[in-house]
Amino acid sequence: MDKALYIESFVRINNHALFYDNKKIALNNFETLEEKLKFLYKNQNIQYPKFYKMDVLSKAGFIAVEYLQAKLEASSNTSLLFANQTASLQTDILYQEGINNRNNYVPSPSLFVYTLPNIVMGEICIKHKLTGENIFLVFEDFNTKLIIENIILQFKLNKADKLVFCWLEVFDNKLDVLNCIISTQKTEKTPLLNHENLNTIYHYGRNN
Amino acid sequence: MNKQVFLQTYNAACALGLNSNNIFAALKQNKTGIKNYSFQFEEEKQIPLGKFPTNSFKQSNEVVDFNALSLHYISQICKESHVDLKNKDNLLILATTKGNIHALHSKPENAPLHKTLQFLETKLKLANKPYIISNACISGMEALIHAHDLVKAGLYKQVVVCAADVLSPFVISGFNVLQAMDYTMCKPYDANRKGVNLGEACAVAIVSEQESEIEILGGNTSNDANHISGPSRDGSGLALAINKTLEQTQVKSIDLINAHGTATLFNDEMECKAFSSLQMQDIPLNSLKAYVGHTLGAAGLLEIILCAEMMKNNLGIQSLQYEENGLSQPLNILEKNLSFPIKTLLKTASGFGGCNAALILQKNG
C-alpha cells in the first residue's frame, strides 16, 4: 500500500536568487558562486566555521538545508537522497590542476576529500545528527521520473519516515539547487509529491 | 511484500583474473593479485597495486578505459543471461567513485559521469534511463542493495548492476597525499597495518525474482554523522546499518562476515568496535583487500560476488596478510581457509563521508 508523500518544505537556489517560504533573497549583486554562498551563509547568521573549509558543492548543499523552514531533527530514520549531473566535477578539476605539472606537483589532501560527491551529505549529517540512509545519484539531467521513483522506494520499504531530497547541480559558475523535505505528514500547506508539483517548484523563480 | 530477490548471475574482473571463476580459483589458493608497480609522484616510487592482469582494456599506457570496460561487462552478462535492457521492466545502474576521471588529463569533455551514461545509451538500447550511484567506497554495495529494493518493491523485474573503478594518477596521488596507503602489502586487522593497497575492478550482477542459489535478503546504509574522512571512533554508524538489516531480514544467526577491512588504522579498529558491540566477535570473519586491493566503487559488488562463491563452495577464505591481532577488541579472523557450512553471510563496507552499508545473503533452500 503506497503512502502518499508530501513536500513539507523546499528551498530553490539559482544564480539569481534563493527562494524559500514565499521569500526571495537576491543574488544578482554577486559574481561568483563562492561570493553568493558566503553571502547566504552570513545572511542566515549560521555560526558554523567548518563551512569555510567546504568545497563549493558542499557549501551549496549545506546552505540549502540551513534555509529550510521545516527544521531537521536528529534522527536515524531520516534518509538523504542527493543527485546531480556532474557529481563533484568542479572540485575534481581543481584537484587535477594540482597534479598535472610534475614540476609544480601540489596535490591537495583537503581538495581530494571533496572529490567524492557524497561528502556534502556527510557534512549535513554531521551538523544535524542524521544517521539514516544516504545515497548520491548521478543522472543525465533533472529527471522527475527517476527522482520520484527513488524517493518512493525509500518509503515503500520503510527505510525512512522522512527524506531530504536535494538536486545539487553546481558547476562552472552555475547554481541549480532544489532542496525538499519529503514526509508522509500532510498539512494544509504541503503539496503532494508528484511530477507536476516537483516541476513547478523546480521552475519556481524562473521569471522572478 | 513477500517477494524473494536473488543474485541471478554475476561476473567480475580484477587483479586476479577477468572472470569470477578464475578469481575465486586464485582465492582458494590464497594467491594475491597485488604487485609492485612504478608510479610517478613528484619522484618515481614502487607501490603495491591490484592492476588488471592484461592489457585488454588499456588505451593509454597507464589507465584503463572506464567506459569500454563497463560496456564490455554489461553487454557480456546481458547476452549470456538473455537479459534484454530494451524491456521496460529492466534497468541498468552503475556504481563508481571516479568513473572516467583520467580523461580530465587529455579529453576533459569525456570525464564527467553523465557522459558515461550518454556513452552507454548510444552503445546499448535501453528502455529506461540508466543512472549512477556515486557514494564513495560503499557505492558497489549500495548499488546491489538498491537493485534488491527496486525488485522487491516491484518497480523492475531485472536490474543489471555494474560497479567499476580504474586506477589512475588522480586516485593514486590522492590516497598518497592523504597518507592512507601502505607501500608494502596491506595487512587488514594486523598490528602492523599501515594503510590500503589500491586496486581496480569491474563487477556485474543481475538481480531479479528468478530463483537461484543465492538469495539477497536485504541491506541498509547509515551515516556516522561524525567526520567526513575518518570513521567514527565507536563504530555506532556501522552497527546501526547492521542492526537495521538484521531487523529487516529477521535473520537469527550469521555464519560468515566479509567486512571492509581496508587495513587503515582507523577503519579496521572502527569495525572491531562495531562487531563487538553486536556480540559478533566470534563469527568467522575476513577481508579480501589483500587479494585484490581496495577497488573503491567496485569493491562492494566485487566482494559480494566473491562472498556468493564462498557460500556456494562452503569455504571461508583466509583473511590474507593477517598475522598478529591489531585490534582493541579481537575478532574471529580466518587465518587460513576453512570449510564449513555457510548458509547466511553478512557483508559490510564503509566510506568517506561517514557512510556505511550492510547486506545479508542467504543460500536458497
Coordinates of C-alpha atoms in Angstrom, one line a residue:
Chain A
M1 CA 0.0 0.0 0.0
D2 CA 1.7 3.2 -1.2
K3 CA 1.7 6.0 1.4
A4 CA 1.1 9.5 -0.1
L5 CA 4.2 11.7 0.1
Y6 CA 4.3 15.4 0.6
I7 CA 6.7 18.2 0.1
E8 CA 6.9 19.6 3.6
S9 CA 9.3 22.4 2.8
F10 CA 11.6 23.5 0.0
V11 CA 14.5 25.8 -1.0
R12 CA 15.3 26.7 -4.5
I13 CA 18.6 28.3 -5.5
N14 CA 19.7 29.5 -8.9
N15 CA 22.2 32.2 -10.0
H16 CA 19.7 35.0 -9.4
A17 CA 18.2 34.2 -6.1
L18 CA 17.4 31.9 -3.2
F19 CA 13.7 31.2 -2.8
Y20 CA 12.1 29.8 0.4
D21 CA 8.8 30.0 2.1
N22 CA 7.5 32.7 -0.3
K23 CA 10.6 34.8 0.4
K24 CA 13.3 35.7 -2.1
I25 CA 16.9 36.6 -1.5
A26 CA 18.5 38.3 -4.5
L27 CA 22.0 37.0 -5.5
N28 CA 22.4 39.2 -8.6
N29 CA 24.9 41.5 -6.9
F30 CA 27.5 38.8 -6.5
E31 CA 29.5 37.4 -9.4
T32 CA 31.0 34.1 -8.3
L33 CA 29.4 31.1 -6.6
E34 CA 31.7 31.5 -3.6
E35 CA 30.6 35.1 -3.1
K36 CA 26.9 34.1 -3.4
L37 CA 27.2 31.2 -0.9
K38 CA 29.3 33.3 1.5
F39 CA 26.6 36.0 1.5
L40 CA 23.9 33.4 2.1
Y41 CA 25.8 32.0 5.0
K42 CA 26.3 35.4 6.7
N43 CA 22.7 36.4 5.9
Q44 CA 21.3 33.5 7.9
N45 CA 23.7 34.0 10.8
I46 CA 24.7 30.4 10.7
Q47 CA 27.8 30.2 13.1
Y48 CA 29.4 27.1 11.7
P49 CA 33.1 27.8 10.9
K50 CA 33.6 24.4 9.2
F51 CA 31.6 25.9 6.3
Y52 CA 34.7 27.8 5.2
K53 CA 36.6 24.5 4.7
M54 CA 33.9 23.0 2.4
D55 CA 34.2 22.9 -1.3
V56 CA 31.6 24.7 -3.4
L57 CA 29.3 21.6 -3.8
S58 CA 29.2 21.0 0.0
K59 CA 28.7 24.7 0.7
A60 CA 25.7 24.9 -1.7
G61 CA 24.0 21.8 -0.2
F62 CA 24.8 22.9 3.3
I63 CA 23.3 26.4 2.7
A64 CA 20.2 25.0 1.1
V65 CA 19.4 22.8 4.2
E66 CA 20.0 25.8 6.5
Y67 CA 17.3 27.8 4.8
L68 CA 14.7 25.1 5.0
Q69 CA 11.8 26.2 7.2
A70 CA 10.9 22.8 8.4
K71 CA 13.8 22.1 10.8
L72 CA 15.6 18.8 10.7
E73 CA 15.8 16.9 14.0
A74 CA 18.4 14.4 14.9
S75 CA 17.2 11.0 13.6
S76 CA 18.2 7.6 12.4
N77 CA 15.1 7.4 10.2
T78 CA 15.6 10.5 8.0
S79 CA 17.1 9.4 4.7
L80 CA 19.2 11.7 2.4
L81 CA 18.8 11.4 -1.3
F82 CA 21.1 13.8 -3.3
A83 CA 21.5 13.9 -7.0
N84 CA 23.1 15.9 -9.8
Q85 CA 24.6 15.7 -13.3
T86 CA 28.3 16.4 -12.7
A87 CA 29.0 14.7 -9.3
S88 CA 32.0 16.5 -7.8
L89 CA 33.4 17.7 -11.1
Q90 CA 34.1 21.3 -10.1
T91 CA 36.4 20.1 -7.3
D92 CA 37.8 17.2 -9.4
I93 CA 39.1 19.8 -11.9
L94 CA 40.7 21.9 -9.1
Y95 CA 42.4 18.8 -7.7
Q96 CA 43.6 17.6 -11.1
E97 CA 45.3 21.0 -11.7
G98 CA 47.5 20.3 -8.7
I99 CA 48.8 17.1 -10.2
N100 CA 49.1 18.0 -13.9
N101 CA 52.6 19.5 -13.7
R102 CA 55.4 17.4 -12.5
N103 CA 57.5 20.5 -11.8
N104 CA 54.7 22.0 -9.7
Y105 CA 53.3 18.9 -8.1
V106 CA 50.9 20.1 -5.4
P107 CA 48.1 17.5 -4.7
S108 CA 45.9 18.9 -2.0
P109 CA 44.6 16.5 0.6
S110 CA 41.7 18.8 1.6
L111 CA 40.6 19.1 -2.0
F112 CA 40.9 15.3 -2.6
V113 CA 38.4 14.5 0.2
Y114 CA 35.8 16.6 -1.6
T115 CA 36.3 14.8 -4.9
L116 CA 33.5 12.5 -3.8
P117 CA 30.0 13.9 -4.3
N118 CA 28.6 12.2 -1.2
I119 CA 30.8 14.3 1.1
V120 CA 28.1 17.0 1.1
M121 CA 25.7 14.5 2.7
G122 CA 28.3 13.7 5.3
E123 CA 28.6 17.4 6.2
I124 CA 24.8 17.8 6.6
C125 CA 24.6 14.6 8.6
I126 CA 27.3 15.8 11.0
K127 CA 25.6 19.2 11.6
H128 CA 22.1 17.8 12.0
K129 CA 22.9 14.4 13.6
L130 CA 21.3 12.3 10.8
T131 CA 22.4 8.7 10.9
G132 CA 19.9 7.2 8.4
E133 CA 20.1 6.0 4.8
N134 CA 22.1 8.1 2.4
I135 CA 22.6 7.8 -1.3
F136 CA 24.1 10.1 -4.0
L137 CA 22.9 9.6 -7.6
V138 CA 24.2 10.9 -10.9
F139 CA 21.5 11.4 -13.6
E140 CA 21.9 12.8 -17.1
D141 CA 19.7 15.7 -16.1
F142 CA 16.9 16.8 -13.7
N143 CA 14.5 13.9 -14.2
T144 CA 11.3 13.9 -12.2
K145 CA 10.5 10.2 -13.0
L146 CA 13.8 9.0 -11.6
I147 CA 13.7 11.4 -8.7
I148 CA 10.2 10.4 -7.6
E149 CA 10.8 6.7 -8.1
N150 CA 13.9 6.8 -5.9
I151 CA 12.2 8.8 -3.2
I152 CA 9.2 6.5 -3.2
L153 CA 11.5 3.5 -2.9
Q154 CA 12.8 4.6 0.5
F155 CA 9.3 4.9 2.0
K156 CA 7.9 1.8 0.3
L157 CA 10.5 -0.4 2.1
N158 CA 10.1 1.5 5.4
K159 CA 13.6 2.8 5.3
A160 CA 12.6 6.3 6.3
D161 CA 9.8 8.3 7.8
K162 CA 11.3 11.5 6.4
L163 CA 13.6 12.2 3.5
V164 CA 15.8 15.1 2.5
F165 CA 16.0 15.3 -1.3
C166 CA 18.5 17.7 -2.9
W167 CA 19.1 18.2 -6.6
L168 CA 22.6 19.8 -6.3
E169 CA 24.0 20.8 -9.6
V170 CA 26.9 23.2 -9.0
F171 CA 29.4 23.6 -11.9
D172 CA 31.1 26.2 -13.9
N173 CA 29.6 29.1 -12.1
K174 CA 26.1 27.7 -12.3
L175 CA 23.9 27.2 -9.3
D176 CA 21.0 24.9 -9.8
V177 CA 19.8 23.6 -6.4
L178 CA 16.4 22.3 -5.3
N179 CA 16.2 21.0 -1.7
C180 CA 13.0 19.5 -0.3
I181 CA 11.9 17.7 2.8
I182 CA 9.6 14.8 1.9
S183 CA 7.3 13.3 4.5
T184 CA 4.1 11.3 5.0
Q185 CA 2.6 14.1 7.1
K186 CA 0.1 16.3 5.4
T187 CA -0.6 19.8 6.5
E188 CA -2.7 22.4 4.6
K189 CA 0.5 24.0 3.2
T190 CA 2.2 20.9 1.9
P191 CA 1.7 19.9 -1.8
L192 CA 1.7 16.2 -2.8
L193 CA 5.0 14.9 -4.2
N194 CA 4.2 14.3 -7.9
H195 CA 5.7 15.3 -11.3
E196 CA 3.7 18.4 -11.6
N197 CA 4.4 19.8 -8.2
L198 CA 8.1 18.9 -8.4
N199 CA 8.4 20.6 -11.8
T200 CA 6.6 23.6 -10.5
I201 CA 9.0 24.2 -7.7
Y202 CA 12.0 23.4 -9.9
H203 CA 10.9 26.1 -12.3
Y204 CA 10.0 28.4 -9.4
G205 CA 11.6 31.8 -9.6
R206 CA 12.4 31.4 -13.3
N207 CA 10.6 34.5 -14.1
N208 CA 11.1 36.2 -10.7
Chain B
M1 CA 5.8 -7.6 0.2
N2 CA 6.8 -11.2 0.2
K3 CA 8.9 -11.2 -3.0
Q4 CA 12.1 -13.0 -2.8
V5 CA 15.0 -11.4 -4.6
F6 CA 18.0 -13.3 -5.9
L7 CA 21.5 -12.8 -7.2
Q8 CA 20.6 -14.3 -10.6
T9 CA 24.0 -14.2 -12.2
Y10 CA 27.3 -12.3 -12.0
N11 CA 30.8 -11.8 -13.2
A12 CA 33.9 -9.8 -12.3
A13 CA 37.3 -8.7 -13.4
C14 CA 40.2 -7.6 -11.1
A15 CA 43.9 -8.2 -10.4
L16 CA 43.3 -11.9 -10.0
G17 CA 41.5 -12.5 -13.3
L18 CA 39.0 -11.4 -15.9
N19 CA 36.1 -13.7 -14.8
S20 CA 34.8 -14.6 -11.3
N21 CA 35.7 -18.3 -11.7
N22 CA 39.3 -17.5 -12.2
I23 CA 39.3 -15.0 -9.4
F24 CA 37.8 -17.5 -6.9
A25 CA 40.2 -20.2 -8.0
A26 CA 43.1 -17.9 -7.1
L27 CA 41.4 -17.0 -3.7
K28 CA 41.2 -20.7 -2.9
Q29 CA 45.0 -20.9 -3.4
N30 CA 45.4 -17.7 -1.3
K31 CA 47.2 -16.0 -4.2
T32 CA 47.3 -12.3 -4.3
G33 CA 46.9 -10.1 -7.4
I34 CA 48.7 -7.2 -5.8
K35 CA 52.2 -6.4 -7.2
N36 CA 54.7 -3.6 -7.1
Y37 CA 54.4 -1.1 -9.9
S38 CA 56.4 2.0 -10.6
F39 CA 54.3 5.2 -10.1
Q40 CA 55.3 8.8 -10.8
F41 CA 54.5 11.1 -7.9
E42 CA 56.9 14.0 -7.6
E43 CA 59.5 11.4 -8.0
E44 CA 59.1 7.8 -9.0
K45 CA 58.2 5.2 -6.4
Q46 CA 57.3 1.5 -6.3
I47 CA 53.9 0.9 -4.9
P48 CA 51.7 -2.2 -4.5
L49 CA 48.7 -2.1 -6.7
G50 CA 45.9 -4.5 -7.8
K51 CA 46.0 -3.9 -11.5
F52 CA 44.2 -5.9 -14.2
P53 CA 46.5 -8.8 -15.3
T54 CA 46.4 -8.0 -19.1
N55 CA 46.3 -5.0 -21.4
S56 CA 42.8 -5.9 -22.7
F57 CA 41.2 -2.6 -21.9
K58 CA 44.0 -0.2 -22.0
Q59 CA 44.1 2.7 -24.4
S60 CA 46.8 4.9 -22.9
N61 CA 49.7 3.1 -21.3
E62 CA 48.6 3.9 -17.9
V63 CA 44.9 3.9 -17.4
V64 CA 42.1 1.5 -18.4
D65 CA 39.3 3.0 -20.4
F66 CA 36.4 3.0 -17.9
N67 CA 33.7 3.4 -20.4
A68 CA 34.9 0.5 -22.6
L69 CA 35.4 -1.7 -19.6
S70 CA 31.9 -1.1 -18.2
L71 CA 30.3 -1.6 -21.7
H72 CA 32.1 -4.9 -22.2
Y73 CA 31.0 -6.5 -19.0
I74 CA 27.4 -5.1 -19.2
S75 CA 27.0 -6.4 -22.7
Q76 CA 28.5 -9.7 -22.0
I77 CA 26.4 -10.5 -19.0
C78 CA 23.2 -9.4 -20.7
K79 CA 24.0 -11.5 -23.7
E80 CA 24.9 -14.6 -21.7
S81 CA 21.8 -14.4 -19.5
H82 CA 19.4 -13.3 -22.2
V83 CA 18.5 -10.2 -20.3
D84 CA 17.1 -7.5 -22.6
L85 CA 17.6 -4.0 -21.5
K86 CA 15.1 -2.8 -24.2
N87 CA 12.4 -4.4 -22.0
K88 CA 10.8 -1.6 -19.9
D89 CA 10.8 -3.9 -16.9
N90 CA 14.6 -4.0 -16.8
L91 CA 17.0 -1.3 -15.6
L92 CA 20.8 -0.7 -15.7
I93 CA 22.5 1.0 -12.8
L94 CA 26.2 1.7 -12.3
A95 CA 28.3 2.3 -9.3
T96 CA 31.6 4.2 -9.3
T97 CA 33.6 6.8 -7.4
K98 CA 35.5 8.4 -10.2
G99 CA 34.5 6.8 -13.5
N100 CA 36.4 8.1 -16.4
I101 CA 38.2 10.8 -14.4
H102 CA 41.5 10.2 -16.1
A103 CA 40.0 11.9 -19.2
L104 CA 40.5 15.2 -17.3
H105 CA 44.1 15.0 -18.3
S106 CA 43.7 14.9 -22.1
K107 CA 40.0 14.9 -23.1
P108 CA 38.1 16.7 -20.3
E109 CA 34.7 16.6 -22.1
N110 CA 34.7 12.8 -21.6
A111 CA 35.4 12.9 -17.9
P112 CA 32.0 13.7 -16.3
L113 CA 30.0 10.8 -15.1
H114 CA 26.9 11.8 -17.0
K115 CA 29.0 11.4 -20.2
T116 CA 29.4 7.8 -19.3
L117 CA 25.7 7.5 -19.1
Q118 CA 25.3 9.1 -22.6
F119 CA 28.1 6.8 -23.9
L120 CA 26.2 3.7 -22.7
E121 CA 22.9 4.9 -24.1
T122 CA 24.5 5.3 -27.6
K123 CA 26.0 1.8 -27.4
L124 CA 23.2 -0.1 -25.8
K125 CA 19.5 0.0 -26.5
L126 CA 17.9 0.9 -23.1
A127 CA 14.2 1.2 -22.4
N128 CA 14.9 3.1 -19.2
K129 CA 17.4 5.8 -18.4
P130 CA 20.4 4.4 -16.5
Y131 CA 21.9 6.2 -13.6
I132 CA 25.0 6.1 -11.4
I133 CA 25.4 5.6 -7.6
S134 CA 28.4 7.5 -6.6
N135 CA 28.8 7.2 -2.8
A136 CA 32.5 6.6 -2.0
C137 CA 33.6 3.1 -1.1
I138 CA 30.1 1.8 -0.4
S139 CA 28.9 2.5 -4.0
G140 CA 29.2 -1.1 -5.1
M141 CA 27.3 -2.4 -2.1
E142 CA 24.8 0.4 -2.2
A143 CA 24.0 -0.4 -5.9
L144 CA 23.3 -4.1 -5.1
I145 CA 21.1 -3.1 -2.1
H146 CA 19.3 -0.6 -4.4
A147 CA 18.8 -3.2 -7.1
H148 CA 17.3 -5.6 -4.4
D149 CA 15.0 -2.8 -3.2
L150 CA 13.8 -2.0 -6.7
V151 CA 12.9 -5.6 -7.5
K152 CA 11.4 -6.2 -4.0
A153 CA 9.2 -3.0 -4.4
G154 CA 8.0 -4.3 -7.8
L155 CA 9.4 -1.4 -9.7
Y156 CA 11.5 -3.5 -12.0
K157 CA 11.8 -7.2 -12.8
Q158 CA 15.5 -7.4 -13.6
V159 CA 18.2 -4.9 -12.6
V160 CA 21.7 -5.1 -14.1
V161 CA 24.3 -3.6 -11.8
C162 CA 27.8 -2.7 -13.0
A163 CA 30.3 -1.5 -10.3
A164 CA 33.7 -0.4 -11.5
D165 CA 36.7 1.9 -10.8
V166 CA 40.0 2.0 -12.5
L167 CA 43.4 3.0 -11.2
S168 CA 44.5 6.5 -12.3
P169 CA 47.1 9.1 -11.2
F170 CA 44.1 11.1 -9.9
V171 CA 43.1 8.5 -7.4
I172 CA 46.6 7.1 -6.5
S173 CA 48.0 10.6 -5.9
G174 CA 45.0 11.4 -3.7
F175 CA 45.3 8.4 -1.4
N176 CA 49.0 9.1 -1.2
V177 CA 48.6 12.7 -0.2
L178 CA 46.1 11.6 2.5
Q179 CA 48.8 9.2 3.8
A180 CA 46.3 6.4 3.6
M181 CA 48.5 3.9 1.6
D182 CA 50.8 1.2 2.6
Y183 CA 53.9 1.0 0.5
T184 CA 54.2 -2.7 1.3
M185 CA 51.4 -5.4 1.2
C186 CA 48.4 -4.2 3.1
K187 CA 47.6 -6.1 6.2
P188 CA 43.9 -5.9 7.2
Y189 CA 43.3 -6.1 11.0
D190 CA 47.0 -6.8 11.6
A191 CA 49.1 -5.0 14.4
N192 CA 51.5 -3.7 11.7
R193 CA 48.9 -2.4 9.2
K194 CA 49.7 0.9 7.7
G195 CA 47.0 1.6 5.1
V196 CA 45.4 0.5 1.8
N197 CA 46.7 -1.0 -1.4
L198 CA 44.6 0.4 -4.2
G199 CA 43.1 -1.9 -6.9
E200 CA 40.8 -1.7 -9.9
A201 CA 37.9 -3.9 -10.8
C202 CA 34.7 -4.2 -12.8
A203 CA 31.9 -6.3 -11.3
V204 CA 28.5 -7.0 -12.8
A205 CA 25.4 -8.7 -11.4
I206 CA 21.8 -9.3 -12.4
V207 CA 19.3 -9.1 -9.6
S208 CA 15.7 -10.5 -10.1
E209 CA 13.0 -12.7 -8.7
Q210 CA 14.3 -15.6 -10.7
E211 CA 15.2 -18.2 -8.2
S212 CA 18.9 -19.0 -7.9
E213 CA 21.3 -20.4 -5.3
I214 CA 21.9 -17.1 -3.5
E215 CA 19.1 -15.0 -2.1
I216 CA 19.6 -11.3 -1.3
L217 CA 17.7 -10.9 2.0
G218 CA 18.2 -7.1 2.2
G219 CA 20.6 -4.3 3.1
N220 CA 20.8 -0.9 4.6
T221 CA 23.1 2.2 4.7
S222 CA 23.7 4.6 7.5
N223 CA 25.8 7.7 8.3
D224 CA 28.2 8.1 11.2
A225 CA 27.4 11.8 11.4
N226 CA 30.8 12.3 12.9
H227 CA 33.6 13.1 10.5
I228 CA 33.9 13.4 6.7
S229 CA 37.1 11.5 6.1
G230 CA 37.6 9.4 9.2
P231 CA 35.2 6.7 10.6
S232 CA 33.5 7.2 14.0
R233 CA 35.6 6.0 16.9
D234 CA 32.8 3.9 18.4
G235 CA 31.6 2.1 15.3
S236 CA 28.0 3.0 16.1
G237 CA 27.2 4.0 12.5
L238 CA 28.2 0.7 11.1
A239 CA 26.4 -1.1 14.0
L240 CA 23.3 0.8 13.1
A241 CA 23.4 -0.3 9.4
I242 CA 23.9 -3.9 10.5
N243 CA 21.1 -3.7 13.1
K244 CA 18.7 -2.3 10.6
T245 CA 19.5 -5.1 8.2
L246 CA 19.1 -7.8 10.9
E247 CA 15.7 -6.2 11.8
Q248 CA 14.6 -6.0 8.3
T249 CA 15.6 -9.6 7.4
Q250 CA 14.8 -11.2 10.7
V251 CA 18.0 -13.3 10.5
K252 CA 18.9 -15.0 13.7
S253 CA 22.4 -16.2 13.0
I254 CA 25.3 -15.3 10.7
D255 CA 27.8 -17.9 9.6
L256 CA 30.4 -15.7 8.0
I257 CA 31.2 -12.0 7.9
N258 CA 33.1 -10.4 5.0
A259 CA 33.9 -6.9 6.2
H260 CA 35.5 -3.9 4.6
G261 CA 39.0 -4.4 6.2
T262 CA 40.9 -1.8 4.3
A263 CA 44.0 -2.1 6.5
T264 CA 43.9 1.5 7.7
L265 CA 44.4 2.0 11.4
F266 CA 41.1 3.7 11.8
N267 CA 38.8 1.7 9.6
D268 CA 39.7 -1.7 11.0
E269 CA 39.6 -0.5 14.6
M270 CA 36.1 1.0 14.0
E271 CA 34.9 -2.3 12.6
C272 CA 36.0 -4.3 15.7
K273 CA 34.1 -1.9 17.9
A274 CA 31.0 -2.2 15.7
F275 CA 31.1 -6.0 15.5
S276 CA 31.9 -6.4 19.2
S277 CA 29.0 -4.1 20.2
L278 CA 26.7 -6.5 18.4
Q279 CA 28.3 -9.6 20.0
M280 CA 29.6 -10.7 16.6
Q281 CA 33.3 -11.1 17.7
D282 CA 33.1 -14.9 17.5
I283 CA 31.7 -15.1 14.0
P284 CA 34.3 -16.1 11.4
L285 CA 35.4 -13.0 9.5
N286 CA 37.6 -12.0 6.7
S287 CA 38.7 -9.1 4.5
L288 CA 39.5 -9.7 0.8
K289 CA 41.5 -6.4 0.3
A290 CA 45.0 -8.1 0.4
Y291 CA 44.0 -10.3 -2.5
V292 CA 42.6 -7.7 -4.9
G293 CA 43.3 -4.3 -3.4
H294 CA 40.8 -1.7 -2.4
T295 CA 38.8 -1.4 -5.5
L296 CA 36.8 1.7 -4.3
G297 CA 33.4 1.9 -6.1
A298 CA 33.7 -1.6 -7.4
A299 CA 34.7 -3.1 -4.0
G300 CA 31.3 -3.7 -2.6
L301 CA 29.9 -5.6 -5.5
L302 CA 33.2 -7.5 -6.4
E303 CA 33.4 -8.7 -2.8
I304 CA 29.7 -9.6 -2.7
I305 CA 30.3 -11.8 -5.7
L306 CA 33.2 -13.5 -4.1
C307 CA 31.0 -14.0 -1.0
A308 CA 28.5 -15.8 -3.2
E309 CA 31.3 -18.0 -4.4
M310 CA 32.4 -18.7 -0.8
M311 CA 28.8 -19.6 0.1
K312 CA 28.4 -21.9 -2.9
N313 CA 31.6 -23.7 -2.0
N314 CA 31.1 -23.6 1.8
L315 CA 34.6 -22.2 2.0
G316 CA 35.6 -19.3 4.1
I317 CA 38.7 -17.8 2.5
Q318 CA 41.7 -16.8 4.7
S319 CA 42.0 -13.2 5.5
L320 CA 45.3 -12.7 3.8
Q321 CA 48.2 -10.9 5.4
Y322 CA 46.8 -11.2 8.9
E323 CA 49.3 -12.5 11.4
E324 CA 49.1 -10.6 14.7
N325 CA 46.0 -9.1 16.2
G326 CA 46.0 -5.3 15.9
L327 CA 42.5 -4.6 17.2
S328 CA 41.5 -3.4 20.7
Q329 CA 38.7 -6.0 20.6
P330 CA 39.8 -9.1 18.7
L331 CA 37.6 -10.6 16.0
N332 CA 37.5 -14.2 14.8
I333 CA 39.6 -13.6 11.8
L334 CA 40.1 -16.5 9.4
E335 CA 43.9 -17.3 9.5
K336 CA 43.5 -20.0 6.9
N337 CA 40.8 -21.3 4.5
L338 CA 38.0 -23.0 6.5
S339 CA 35.5 -25.5 5.1
F340 CA 32.2 -25.1 6.9
P341 CA 28.5 -24.7 6.0
I342 CA 27.9 -21.1 5.1
K343 CA 24.2 -20.5 4.8
T344 CA 23.9 -16.9 5.9
L345 CA 26.5 -14.2 5.2
L346 CA 26.8 -10.6 6.4
K347 CA 28.7 -8.2 4.1
T348 CA 29.7 -4.7 5.3
A349 CA 31.5 -1.7 3.9
S350 CA 32.3 1.9 4.9
G351 CA 33.4 5.0 3.1
F352 CA 34.4 8.6 3.1
G353 CA 31.6 10.9 4.1
G354 CA 30.8 8.7 7.1
C355 CA 28.7 6.2 5.1
N356 CA 28.3 2.5 6.0
A357 CA 26.5 -0.4 4.3
A358 CA 25.4 -3.8 5.4
L359 CA 23.8 -6.6 3.4
I360 CA 22.7 -10.2 4.1
L361 CA 22.9 -13.1 1.6
Q362 CA 21.4 -16.5 2.2
K363 CA 21.6 -19.8 0.4
N364 CA 18.3 -20.7 -1.1
G365 CA 16.6 -23.9 0.2

